[in-house]
Each structure stands twice: as structure tokens, then as C-alpha cells.
CSV table of C-alpha atoms in Angstrom, one decimal:
chain,number,residue,atom,x,y,z
A,951,MET,CA,87.3,140.9,97.5
A,952,ILE,CA,88.3,143.8,99.6
A,953,VAL,CA,86.3,147.1,99.4
A,954,ALA,CA,87.3,150.4,100.9
A,955,PHE,CA,84.5,152.8,101.0
A,956,SER,CA,83.6,156.2,102.4
A,957,ILE,CA,80.0,157.4,102.9
A,958,THR,CA,79.4,161.1,103.4
A,959,PRO,CA,76.0,162.3,104.5
A,960,LEU,CA,75.1,165.6,102.7
A,961,GLY,CA,72.6,168.2,103.9
A,962,VAL,CA,73.0,167.4,107.6
A,963,GLY,CA,75.3,170.1,108.6
A,964,GLU,CA,78.9,170.0,109.8
A,965,GLY,CA,78.7,167.1,112.3
A,966,VAL,CA,78.5,163.9,110.4
A,967,SER,CA,79.7,161.4,113.0
A,968,GLU,CA,76.3,160.1,114.0
A,969,PRO,CA,75.1,159.4,110.5
A,970,VAL,CA,78.5,157.8,109.7
A,971,ALA,CA,78.3,155.7,112.8
A,972,ARG,CA,75.0,154.2,111.4
A,973,ALA,CA,77.0,153.0,108.4
A,974,VAL,CA,79.8,151.6,110.5
A,975,LYS,CA,77.3,149.7,112.7
A,976,VAL,CA,75.9,148.0,109.6
A,977,VAL,CA,79.4,146.9,108.6
A,978,ARG,CA,80.3,145.6,112.0
A,979,GLU,CA,77.1,143.7,112.5
A,980,SER,CA,77.6,142.0,109.1
A,981,GLY,CA,80.2,139.6,110.6
A,982,LEU,CA,82.6,140.2,107.7
A,983,PRO,CA,86.2,141.2,108.4
A,984,ASN,CA,86.3,145.0,108.6
A,985,ARG,CA,88.4,148.0,109.7
A,986,THR,CA,87.4,151.6,110.0
A,987,ASP,CA,89.9,154.5,110.0
A,988,ALA,CA,89.5,158.3,109.7
A,989,MET,CA,88.9,158.2,105.9
A,990,PHE,CA,87.5,154.8,104.9
A,991,THR,CA,85.8,151.6,106.1
A,992,THR,CA,87.3,148.4,104.6
A,993,VAL,CA,85.4,145.2,104.4
A,994,GLU,CA,86.3,141.8,103.0
A,995,GLY,CA,84.2,139.0,101.6
A,996,GLU,CA,82.5,137.6,98.5
A,997,TRP,CA,81.2,140.1,95.9
A,998,ASP,CA,77.5,139.8,96.7
A,999,GLU,CA,77.9,139.9,100.5
A,1000,VAL,CA,80.2,142.9,100.4
A,1001,MET,CA,78.1,144.9,98.0
A,1002,ASP,CA,75.0,144.1,100.1
A,1003,VAL,CA,76.8,145.5,103.2
A,1004,VAL,CA,77.8,148.7,101.3
A,1005,LYS,CA,74.2,149.1,100.0
A,1006,ARG,CA,72.7,148.7,103.5
A,1007,ALA,CA,75.3,151.1,105.0
A,1008,VAL,CA,74.3,153.8,102.4
A,1009,GLU,CA,70.6,153.1,103.1
A,1010,ALA,CA,71.2,153.5,106.9
A,1011,VAL,CA,72.8,156.9,106.3
A,1012,GLY,CA,70.1,157.8,103.9
A,1013,GLU,CA,67.5,157.4,106.6
A,1014,VAL,CA,68.9,160.6,108.3
A,1015,ALA,CA,70.4,162.5,105.4
A,1016,PRO,CA,68.6,163.8,102.3
A,1017,ARG,CA,71.6,162.9,100.1
A,1018,VAL,CA,74.5,160.5,100.4
A,1019,SER,CA,77.9,160.5,98.7
A,1020,LEU,CA,79.7,157.1,98.2
A,1021,VAL,CA,83.4,156.6,97.3
A,1022,LEU,CA,84.3,153.0,96.7
A,1023,LYS,CA,87.6,151.2,95.8
A,1024,ALA,CA,87.6,147.5,95.3
A,1025,ASP,CA,90.3,144.8,95.0
A,1026,VAL,CA,88.6,141.9,93.2
A,1027,ARG,CA,90.8,138.8,93.5
A,1028,PRO,CA,88.9,135.5,93.5
A,1029,GLY,CA,90.2,132.8,95.7
A,1030,VAL,CA,92.1,135.1,98.1
A,1031,THR,CA,90.9,135.3,101.7
A,1032,ASP,CA,92.3,137.3,104.6
A,1033,GLY,CA,93.7,139.8,102.2
A,1034,MET,CA,93.1,142.7,104.6
A,1035,THR,CA,95.6,141.2,107.1
A,1036,SER,CA,98.0,139.4,104.8
A,1037,LYS,CA,98.7,142.5,102.6
A,1038,VAL,CA,99.7,144.5,105.7
A,1039,ASP,CA,101.7,141.6,107.1
A,1040,ARG,CA,103.8,141.4,104.0
A,1041,LEU,CA,104.3,145.1,104.0
A,1042,GLU,CA,105.5,145.0,107.6
A,1043,GLU,CA,107.9,142.2,106.8
A,1044,HIS,CA,109.6,144.5,104.2
A,1045,LEU,CA,109.7,147.4,106.6
A,1046,ARG,CA,111.6,145.2,109.2
A,1047,ASP,CA,114.3,144.4,106.6
């Protein structure tokens, strides 16, 4: 599965990059394929391992924020691997045509 999620620390003021970095660190240390952009972090793996990473990322932010908002979108497609890369590759092929 592929999960795109956004964690927003609430109650910490305007600057949220440090709390968000805590979440991204959890994802990167998980060893699962991942990508972070300005809006979401995307991670790919099996259901239990991906959800564990999301939970630990929320908990990491919760250590420094009194409240945490989570937005999550999932593509659950059993048997598919490397979807994060292959989906973009197929799109780029169409754009070259």
C-alpha cells in the first residue's frame, strides 16, 4: 500500500518545521520507501508496517505538541510493489508522447 499523510502539530505556534522533522525522521528511519514534499510524506509497504510508521510519527510529534492533526490518504492494492515510482514513471511516459 501507499500512504500519503500530513501531520500538523497544533498549539506550538507558527513555526512547525522542528516538530514535523521529528515525524519525517521516523519515516526515514523505518527503511520503507518514502518521499517528503511541501505538503505530504508518502510511504510504501505492507498495511501493518506503514500504519505503525504513521502511528510512531504522530507520537513523535505528540511529544512536543499538545495536539496533533493527521490527514491520511491510502492506496490499498495488494500484490503491488514499487508503486510510488512506477506510477510516476508511467505518467512521465505519457507526458513524453
